[in-house]
Short mmCIF file of C-alpha atoms and ligand atoms in Angstrom, two decimals:
data_model
loop_
_atom_site.label_atom_id
_atom_site.label_comp_id
_atom_site.label_asym_id
_atom_site.label_seq_id
_atom_site.Cartn_x
_atom_site.Cartn_y
_atom_site.Cartn_z
CA MET S 1317 44.68 105.41 -3.30
CA LYS S 1318 42.65 102.25 -2.89
CA GLN S 1319 43.08 99.57 -5.58
CA ALA S 1320 40.85 96.60 -6.34
CA ASN S 1321 42.08 93.33 -4.84
CA ARG S 1322 41.70 91.58 -8.18
CA ILE S 1323 44.59 93.47 -9.78
CA ALA S 1324 46.95 92.20 -7.12
CA ASN S 1325 46.89 88.89 -9.01
CA LEU S 1326 47.51 90.49 -12.38
CA PRO S 1327 51.20 90.36 -13.35
CA PRO S 1328 52.67 93.21 -15.39
CA TYR S 1329 52.18 92.49 -19.11
CA PHE S 1330 55.41 90.88 -20.23
CA PHE S 1331 55.94 93.03 -23.32
CA ALA S 1332 55.16 96.26 -21.48
CA LYS S 1333 57.98 95.40 -19.07
CA LEU S 1334 60.35 94.32 -21.83
CA ASN S 1335 59.71 97.57 -23.73
CA GLY S 1336 60.97 99.48 -20.69
CA ARG S 1337 64.25 97.53 -20.54
CA ILE S 1338 64.75 97.85 -24.29
CA ALA S 1339 64.27 101.62 -24.12
CA GLU S 1340 67.04 101.77 -21.46
CA LEU S 1341 69.43 99.64 -23.51
CA LYS S 1342 68.81 101.80 -26.57
CA GLN S 1343 69.59 104.88 -24.49
CA GLU S 1344 72.90 103.22 -23.59
CA GLY S 1345 73.60 102.89 -27.31
CA LEU S 1346 72.95 99.17 -27.85
CA ASP S 1347 71.64 98.34 -31.33
CA ILE S 1348 68.51 96.30 -30.59
CA ILE S 1349 66.99 93.78 -32.99
CA ARG S 1350 63.52 92.86 -31.84
CA LEU S 1351 62.60 89.31 -32.67
CA ASP S 1352 60.42 89.13 -29.57
CA ILE S 1353 57.28 90.80 -30.78
CA GLY S 1354 54.72 89.27 -33.12
CA SER S 1355 53.94 92.39 -35.09
CA PRO S 1356 54.28 92.45 -38.88
CA ASP S 1357 57.00 94.86 -39.99
CA LEU S 1358 55.43 95.50 -43.40
CA PRO S 1359 52.51 97.88 -44.08
CA PRO S 1360 49.16 96.87 -45.56
CA PRO S 1361 48.80 97.33 -49.32
CA ASP S 1362 48.16 100.74 -50.82
CA PHE S 1363 44.50 100.16 -51.61
CA VAL S 1364 43.84 99.73 -47.89
CA LEU S 1365 45.54 103.04 -47.08
CA GLN S 1366 43.55 104.73 -49.83
CA ALA S 1367 40.28 103.37 -48.43
CA LEU S 1368 41.24 104.77 -45.01
CA ASN S 1369 42.03 108.19 -46.47
CA ARG S 1370 38.88 108.34 -48.58
CA SER S 1371 36.72 107.44 -45.64
CA ALA S 1372 38.49 109.84 -43.26
CA ALA S 1373 37.84 112.68 -45.71
CA ASP S 1374 34.09 112.18 -45.33
CA PRO S 1375 32.84 114.62 -42.66
CA ASP S 1376 30.11 112.14 -41.68
CA HIS S 1377 32.62 109.47 -40.70
CA HIS S 1378 33.85 110.95 -37.43
CA SER S 1379 30.99 110.20 -35.10
CA TYR S 1380 30.39 106.92 -33.25
CA ALA S 1381 30.26 104.19 -35.85
CA GLY S 1382 27.92 101.73 -34.12
CA TYR S 1383 28.62 98.89 -31.73
CA TYR S 1384 28.71 95.72 -33.78
CA GLY S 1385 30.66 96.77 -36.85
CA ILE S 1386 28.87 98.47 -39.75
CA PRO S 1387 26.77 96.02 -41.81
CA ALA S 1388 29.16 96.25 -44.76
CA LEU S 1389 32.07 95.18 -42.53
CA ARG S 1390 30.18 92.23 -41.07
CA GLN S 1391 29.17 91.24 -44.59
CA ALA S 1392 32.82 91.50 -45.72
CA ILE S 1393 33.86 89.26 -42.82
CA ALA S 1394 31.14 86.73 -43.68
CA ASP S 1395 32.21 86.81 -47.35
CA TYR S 1396 35.84 86.28 -46.34
CA TYR S 1397 34.88 83.22 -44.28
CA GLY S 1398 32.86 81.91 -47.22
CA ARG S 1399 35.67 82.43 -49.73
CA ARG S 1400 38.59 81.39 -47.59
CA PHE S 1401 37.13 78.53 -45.55
CA GLY S 1402 33.86 77.60 -47.25
CA VAL S 1403 32.06 78.62 -44.03
CA LYS S 1404 28.71 80.37 -44.43
CA LEU S 1405 28.04 82.91 -41.69
CA ASP S 1406 25.01 85.06 -40.97
CA PRO S 1407 26.59 88.54 -40.77
CA GLU S 1408 23.82 89.80 -38.47
CA ALA S 1409 23.90 87.04 -35.88
CA GLU S 1410 27.23 85.24 -36.22
CA VAL S 1411 29.72 88.10 -36.70
CA ILE S 1412 30.89 90.93 -34.47
CA SER S 1413 33.82 93.29 -35.00
CA LEU S 1414 36.43 93.77 -32.29
CA ILE S 1415 38.90 96.52 -31.43
CA GLY S 1416 41.65 94.04 -32.24
CA SER S 1417 41.06 90.44 -31.25
CA LYS S 1418 42.85 91.01 -27.91
CA GLU S 1419 39.94 93.18 -26.83
CA GLY S 1420 37.42 90.42 -27.52
CA ILE S 1421 39.64 87.75 -25.96
CA ALA S 1422 40.00 89.78 -22.78
CA HIS S 1423 36.22 90.18 -22.54
CA VAL S 1424 35.42 86.48 -22.95
CA PRO S 1425 35.51 85.75 -19.19
CA THR S 1426 33.18 88.69 -18.44
CA ALA S 1427 30.64 87.17 -20.80
CA PHE S 1428 31.04 83.44 -20.09
CA VAL S 1429 32.80 82.80 -16.77
CA ASN S 1430 31.48 83.05 -13.22
CA ALA S 1431 33.71 83.39 -10.17
CA GLY S 1432 35.16 79.94 -9.44
CA ASP S 1433 34.50 78.58 -12.97
CA ALA S 1434 37.43 77.01 -14.75
CA VAL S 1435 38.84 78.14 -18.08
CA LEU S 1436 41.05 75.67 -19.93
CA VAL S 1437 44.01 77.41 -21.50
CA PRO S 1438 46.91 76.16 -23.58
CA ASP S 1439 50.29 76.28 -21.83
CA PRO S 1440 52.35 77.75 -23.40
CA GLY S 1441 49.72 80.15 -24.69
CA TYR S 1442 48.87 83.75 -25.48
CA PRO S 1443 48.77 85.44 -22.03
CA THR S 1444 45.49 87.30 -22.55
CA TYR S 1445 43.51 84.03 -22.34
CA ARG S 1446 44.51 83.91 -18.68
CA MET S 1447 44.38 87.56 -17.67
CA GLY S 1448 40.68 88.21 -18.26
CA VAL S 1449 39.96 85.16 -16.09
CA VAL S 1450 41.91 86.67 -13.19
CA LEU S 1451 39.75 89.80 -13.43
CA VAL S 1452 36.49 87.86 -13.01
CA GLU S 1453 37.96 85.65 -10.28
CA GLY S 1454 37.70 82.49 -12.34
CA LYS S 1455 40.35 79.77 -12.36
CA THR S 1456 42.57 78.95 -15.28
CA TYR S 1457 43.53 75.34 -15.81
CA PRO S 1458 46.61 74.95 -18.00
CA MET S 1459 46.61 72.31 -20.75
CA PRO S 1460 50.24 71.44 -21.52
CA LEU S 1461 51.21 71.68 -25.19
CA LEU S 1462 54.00 69.17 -25.57
CA PRO S 1463 56.23 68.37 -28.52
CA GLU S 1464 55.42 64.66 -28.25
CA ASN S 1465 51.74 65.55 -28.92
CA ASP S 1466 52.65 67.95 -31.74
CA TYR S 1467 51.69 70.77 -29.40
CA LEU S 1468 48.02 69.72 -29.32
CA PRO S 1469 46.40 69.48 -25.86
CA ASP S 1470 45.43 66.02 -24.62
CA LEU S 1471 41.73 66.68 -24.04
CA GLU S 1472 41.01 63.19 -22.77
CA ALA S 1473 43.55 63.67 -19.98
CA LEU S 1474 41.67 66.64 -18.49
CA PRO S 1475 40.39 65.70 -15.02
CA ARG S 1476 36.62 65.21 -14.70
CA SER S 1477 36.61 67.40 -11.60
CA VAL S 1478 37.97 70.33 -13.64
CA LEU S 1479 35.66 69.65 -16.57
CA ARG S 1480 32.63 69.77 -14.29
CA ARG S 1481 33.31 73.40 -13.45
CA ALA S 1482 34.81 74.40 -16.81
CA ALA S 1483 33.06 77.03 -18.93
CA VAL S 1484 35.50 77.81 -21.73
CA LEU S 1485 38.17 75.87 -23.65
CA TRP S 1486 40.75 78.01 -25.46
CA LEU S 1487 42.52 76.71 -28.53
CA ASN S 1488 44.83 78.57 -30.89
CA TYR S 1489 46.03 77.23 -34.25
CA PRO S 1490 48.24 78.12 -36.01
CA ASN S 1491 49.75 78.41 -32.58
CA ASN S 1492 51.48 81.22 -30.79
CA PRO S 1493 54.15 80.63 -29.52
CA THR S 1494 54.99 77.13 -30.79
CA GLY S 1495 54.21 77.62 -34.49
CA ALA S 1496 52.28 74.33 -34.44
CA VAL S 1497 49.25 73.72 -36.64
CA ALA S 1498 46.18 71.56 -36.01
CA PRO S 1499 44.63 69.15 -38.49
CA LEU S 1500 40.88 69.36 -39.05
CA ALA S 1501 40.56 65.94 -37.39
CA PHE S 1502 41.74 67.48 -34.09
CA PHE S 1503 39.17 70.27 -34.45
CA GLU S 1504 36.50 67.59 -34.98
CA ARG S 1505 37.52 65.83 -31.79
CA ALA S 1506 37.53 69.12 -29.89
CA VAL S 1507 34.02 70.03 -31.09
CA ASP S 1508 32.74 66.61 -29.97
CA PHE S 1509 34.46 67.07 -26.64
CA ALA S 1510 32.94 70.53 -26.13
CA ARG S 1511 29.48 69.15 -26.84
CA GLN S 1512 29.96 66.29 -24.40
CA HIS S 1513 31.07 68.61 -21.61
CA GLY S 1514 28.92 71.67 -22.29
CA LEU S 1515 31.91 73.91 -23.08
CA LEU S 1516 32.28 76.95 -25.26
CA ILE S 1517 35.39 76.61 -27.43
CA CYS S 1518 37.07 79.91 -28.10
CA HIS S 1519 39.34 79.30 -31.05
CA ASP S 1520 41.88 82.04 -31.67
CA ALA S 1521 42.96 82.04 -35.31
CA PRO S 1522 44.81 85.28 -36.12
CA TYR S 1523 47.53 83.39 -38.03
CA ALA S 1524 45.16 81.51 -40.36
CA ASP S 1525 46.53 83.49 -43.33
CA VAL S 1526 50.20 83.43 -42.34
CA ALA S 1527 51.32 80.09 -43.72
CA TYR S 1528 54.15 78.50 -45.65
CA ASP S 1529 55.00 75.79 -48.14
CA GLY S 1530 51.49 75.89 -49.63
CA TYR S 1531 49.79 74.96 -46.34
CA GLU S 1532 46.31 76.45 -45.77
CA PRO S 1533 45.27 76.47 -42.10
CA PRO S 1534 41.62 75.55 -41.57
CA SER S 1535 39.00 77.42 -39.58
CA MET S 1536 37.45 75.49 -36.73
CA LEU S 1537 34.07 76.51 -38.11
CA GLN S 1538 34.65 74.11 -40.99
CA VAL S 1539 33.70 71.30 -38.61
CA ASP S 1540 30.04 70.19 -38.80
CA GLY S 1541 28.14 71.53 -35.82
CA ALA S 1542 30.98 73.83 -34.75
CA ARG S 1543 28.84 76.94 -34.96
CA GLU S 1544 26.87 75.73 -31.94
CA VAL S 1545 29.87 75.52 -29.60
CA VAL S 1546 32.66 77.57 -31.18
CA LEU S 1547 33.43 81.26 -31.12
CA GLU S 1548 36.38 81.92 -33.42
CA PHE S 1549 38.55 84.99 -33.03
CA ASN S 1550 40.35 86.43 -35.99
CA SER S 1551 42.10 89.65 -36.79
CA LEU S 1552 43.49 91.78 -39.57
CA SER S 1553 46.61 92.41 -37.46
CA LYS S 1554 48.67 89.57 -38.92
CA SER S 1555 46.63 88.55 -41.97
CA HIS S 1556 46.68 92.05 -43.47
CA ASN S 1557 49.62 93.72 -41.67
CA MET S 1558 47.23 95.92 -39.67
CA ALA S 1559 48.34 95.27 -36.08
CA GLY S 1560 48.34 98.92 -35.03
CA TRP S 1561 44.93 99.60 -36.57
CA ARG S 1562 43.11 97.52 -33.95
CA ILE S 1563 40.52 95.63 -35.89
CA GLY S 1564 39.45 92.04 -35.46
CA MET S 1565 36.38 89.85 -35.29
CA ALA S 1566 34.60 87.11 -33.39
CA VAL S 1567 32.48 84.74 -35.46
CA GLY S 1568 30.50 81.56 -34.91
CA SER S 1569 27.93 80.63 -32.26
CA ALA S 1570 25.11 83.19 -32.43
CA GLN S 1571 24.48 82.77 -28.72
CA ALA S 1572 28.12 83.49 -27.93
CA VAL S 1573 28.25 86.47 -30.31
CA LYS S 1574 25.18 87.89 -28.59
CA ALA S 1575 26.69 87.47 -25.11
CA LEU S 1576 29.97 89.09 -26.15
CA ALA S 1577 28.05 91.90 -27.85
CA LEU S 1578 26.13 92.55 -24.63
CA VAL S 1579 29.42 93.05 -22.75
CA LYS S 1580 30.95 95.14 -25.50
CA THR S 1581 27.99 97.44 -26.07
CA ASN S 1582 28.20 98.33 -22.40
CA LEU S 1583 31.95 98.87 -22.41
CA ASP S 1584 33.02 100.29 -25.78
CA SER S 1585 31.61 102.31 -28.62
CA GLY S 1586 32.86 100.52 -31.69
CA ILE S 1587 35.64 101.15 -34.19
CA PHE S 1588 36.49 104.37 -36.05
CA ARG S 1589 34.53 104.25 -39.31
CA PRO S 1590 37.53 104.82 -41.65
CA ILE S 1591 39.28 101.81 -40.08
CA GLN S 1592 36.18 99.73 -40.72
CA ASP S 1593 36.11 100.91 -44.34
CA ALA S 1594 39.81 100.09 -44.71
CA ALA S 1595 39.16 96.63 -43.27
CA ILE S 1596 36.37 96.09 -45.81
CA ALA S 1597 38.83 97.02 -48.57
CA ALA S 1598 41.44 94.69 -47.07
CA LEU S 1599 39.03 91.74 -46.88
CA THR S 1600 37.27 92.22 -50.20
CA GLY S 1601 40.14 93.58 -52.34
CA ASP S 1602 42.83 91.69 -54.21
CA GLN S 1603 44.36 89.08 -51.89
CA SER S 1604 47.21 88.05 -54.17
CA TRP S 1605 49.73 90.18 -52.20
CA VAL S 1606 49.24 87.91 -49.16
CA ALA S 1607 51.12 85.08 -50.90
CA GLY S 1608 54.00 87.49 -51.64
CA ARG S 1609 54.11 88.61 -48.02
CA ASN S 1610 54.09 85.00 -46.82
CA ALA S 1611 56.96 84.23 -49.21
CA ILE S 1612 58.97 86.96 -47.46
CA TYR S 1613 58.18 85.46 -44.06
CA GLN S 1614 59.02 82.00 -45.37
CA GLU S 1615 62.45 83.18 -46.50
CA ARG S 1616 62.99 84.70 -43.05
CA ARG S 1617 61.82 81.48 -41.38
CA ASP S 1618 64.43 79.61 -43.38
CA ILE S 1619 67.13 82.15 -42.45
CA VAL S 1620 66.24 81.67 -38.78
CA LEU S 1621 66.24 77.87 -39.12
CA ALA S 1622 69.67 77.98 -40.76
CA GLY S 1623 70.94 80.39 -38.08
CA LEU S 1624 69.62 78.19 -35.27
CA LYS S 1625 71.30 75.19 -36.81
CA ARG S 1626 74.62 77.04 -37.00
CA ALA S 1627 74.11 78.10 -33.39
CA GLY S 1628 73.46 74.51 -32.35
CA LEU S 1629 69.85 75.15 -31.28
CA ARG S 1630 67.08 72.78 -32.29
CA ALA S 1631 63.74 73.96 -33.66
CA ARG S 1632 60.86 72.57 -35.71
CA ARG S 1633 60.03 74.05 -39.11
CA PRO S 1634 56.71 75.87 -38.64
CA LYS S 1635 54.12 75.56 -41.41
CA ALA S 1636 52.35 78.70 -40.25
CA SER S 1637 52.37 81.62 -37.76
CA LEU S 1638 55.09 84.21 -37.32
CA TYR S 1639 57.10 82.10 -34.88
CA LEU S 1640 59.93 79.68 -34.36
CA TRP S 1641 60.23 77.91 -31.02
CA PRO S 1642 63.80 76.77 -30.51
CA GLN S 1643 65.08 74.94 -27.46
CA VAL S 1644 67.55 76.85 -25.32
CA PRO S 1645 70.80 75.17 -24.26
CA ALA S 1646 70.31 72.41 -21.70
CA GLY S 1647 70.36 73.56 -18.11
CA LEU S 1648 69.67 77.22 -18.89
CA ALA S 1649 66.34 78.86 -17.97
CA SER S 1650 64.70 80.44 -20.99
CA ALA S 1651 64.39 83.81 -19.20
CA ASP S 1652 68.14 83.80 -18.42
CA PHE S 1653 68.99 82.86 -21.98
CA ALA S 1654 66.77 85.63 -23.40
CA GLU S 1655 68.13 88.19 -20.95
CA ARG S 1656 71.77 87.36 -21.64
CA LEU S 1657 71.21 87.34 -25.38
CA LEU S 1658 69.57 90.77 -25.16
CA GLU S 1659 72.10 92.35 -22.84
CA GLU S 1660 75.15 90.95 -24.64
CA THR S 1661 74.07 91.14 -28.30
CA GLY S 1662 71.01 93.40 -28.50
CA VAL S 1663 68.94 90.55 -29.97
CA SER S 1664 65.60 90.36 -28.20
CA VAL S 1665 63.69 87.07 -28.18
CA THR S 1666 60.80 86.11 -25.91
CA PRO S 1667 61.45 83.60 -23.12
CA GLY S 1668 59.05 80.67 -23.35
CA THR S 1669 57.95 81.21 -19.75
CA ALA S 1670 56.23 84.46 -20.81
CA PHE S 1671 53.60 82.06 -22.21
CA GLY S 1672 53.30 79.71 -19.22
CA GLN S 1673 55.38 77.21 -17.30
CA HIS S 1674 55.44 74.68 -20.14
CA GLY S 1675 57.22 77.28 -22.22
CA GLU S 1676 60.32 76.67 -20.12
CA GLY S 1677 63.26 75.44 -22.18
CA HIS S 1678 62.27 77.43 -25.27
CA VAL S 1679 62.35 80.95 -26.62
CA ARG S 1680 60.10 82.43 -29.26
CA ILE S 1681 61.58 84.08 -32.34
CA SER S 1682 59.36 86.18 -34.60
CA VAL S 1683 59.89 86.72 -38.33
CA GLY S 1684 58.13 90.11 -38.24
CA GLN S 1685 61.36 92.00 -38.71
CA ALA S 1686 63.30 93.19 -41.79
CA THR S 1687 65.09 90.30 -43.51
CA GLU S 1688 68.55 91.87 -43.25
CA ARG S 1689 68.07 92.49 -39.54
CA ILE S 1690 67.08 88.87 -39.06
CA ARG S 1691 70.27 87.78 -40.84
CA GLU S 1692 72.26 90.10 -38.59
CA ALA S 1693 70.47 88.77 -35.50
CA MET S 1694 71.31 85.19 -36.47
CA ASP S 1695 74.99 86.10 -36.89
CA ARG S 1696 74.97 87.65 -33.43
CA LEU S 1697 73.23 84.57 -32.01
CA VAL S 1698 75.81 82.24 -33.56
CA ASN S 1699 78.65 84.33 -32.05
CA PHE S 1700 76.93 84.47 -28.70
CA MET S 1701 76.56 80.70 -28.64
CA ALA S 1702 80.16 80.16 -29.74
CA LYS S 1703 81.42 82.54 -27.04
CA GLY S 1704 79.27 81.02 -24.31
CA GLY S 1705 80.39 77.52 -25.20
CA TYR S 1706 76.86 76.20 -24.69
CA SER S 1707 76.02 72.72 -25.80
CA SER S 1708 72.76 72.27 -27.67
CA ALA S 1709 69.70 70.94 -25.84
C1 PLP Z 2081 47.47 84.17 -30.54
C2 PLP Z 2081 47.15 85.61 -30.57
N1 PLP Z 2081 45.89 86.00 -30.36
C3 PLP Z 2081 45.54 87.29 -30.39
C4 PLP Z 2081 46.46 88.27 -30.63
C5 PLP Z 2081 46.02 89.69 -30.61
O1 PLP Z 2081 45.92 90.23 -31.86
P1 PLP Z 2081 45.17 91.57 -32.14
O2 PLP Z 2081 46.18 92.49 -32.70
O3 PLP Z 2081 44.07 91.24 -33.11
O4 PLP Z 2081 44.60 92.09 -30.86
C6 PLP Z 2081 47.79 87.93 -30.84
C7 PLP Z 2081 48.80 88.97 -31.04
O5 PLP Z 2081 49.98 88.76 -31.02
C8 PLP Z 2081 48.13 86.56 -30.83
O6 PLP Z 2081 49.39 86.15 -31.02
#
């Protein structure tokens, strides 16, 4: 069978590969604790499930449900942005629903990038920013996220020669995998920068509602003038515990929404109506449970921090996101550390290099796992470190 040349440059998706190894280890009887994957372990609240069931019981709700998201969903998204961020959106022109934000992210290059154009991506960063670029034969240019810059990219350091051919700048705060957050002042600088260089900023914000210690992550659309140059991606996966439901959104620049819609209308046929109705319920219903859910994550974050300390591994205290980003012991590659930890203890963490070369030296730990299992995983990690006799980084 003939295959397209472009997939030769597409690496296997890290988690798809890891899932295969984990299935084998389970078969061998190892008790696996998955702290590698950023999927909430808890379900959405009951009123969301009820909305799904009610809608599914309607015989008219099983046909194609339209391309852009039903008007009530786009209105619910606009209302959410108004309530949560004080951002006023036109639901017709500035909002489109996505089959999970990953779908929209992967289609960005098809809509905005020509062969040979550059796409600026955070490194470490969510892999999908890069993969869609490979498929359209664009070039990704990694922007290192370094601890000394609080994991914000140094925009001024980007070479002029790259900026001249750059089409899209990806940002993601609260950040996966580092757990870093961005102040509004950084978003202001980024919007200015995008205007100066004729870039579209794609800001990926699925963790905007997963935050701790009273912190409230901003939307980039809060910046004056952002709606001209920013397309913000968001999702109910993490905010409302609906990762498997596949529902997200892109909001902001009307021109960008239109371009993405043109790609999508040609490639997909929208989202199952009952899922859209459930998302409306999730966005417009009582939000007080979100604080309770975040309190559970916060407790887990603190358990992980305490465990890492006992294990002799250094990590920052994230104010948001599902992730901790500890340093691995000095001299050990993060992939080797993650592999040995998995094979010897059954605790699965993600090597930093799954997110780019600047992820080396770190692993990512997710708090989307039952609290007791996280405790258990930390005990295993502490033993593993004691047995290995590693010194901390
Ligand atoms: C930064 C980031 N963006 C996007 C996604 C994709 O989320 P969704 O479930 O909405 O496709 C994830 C999922 O882990 C993520 O971490």
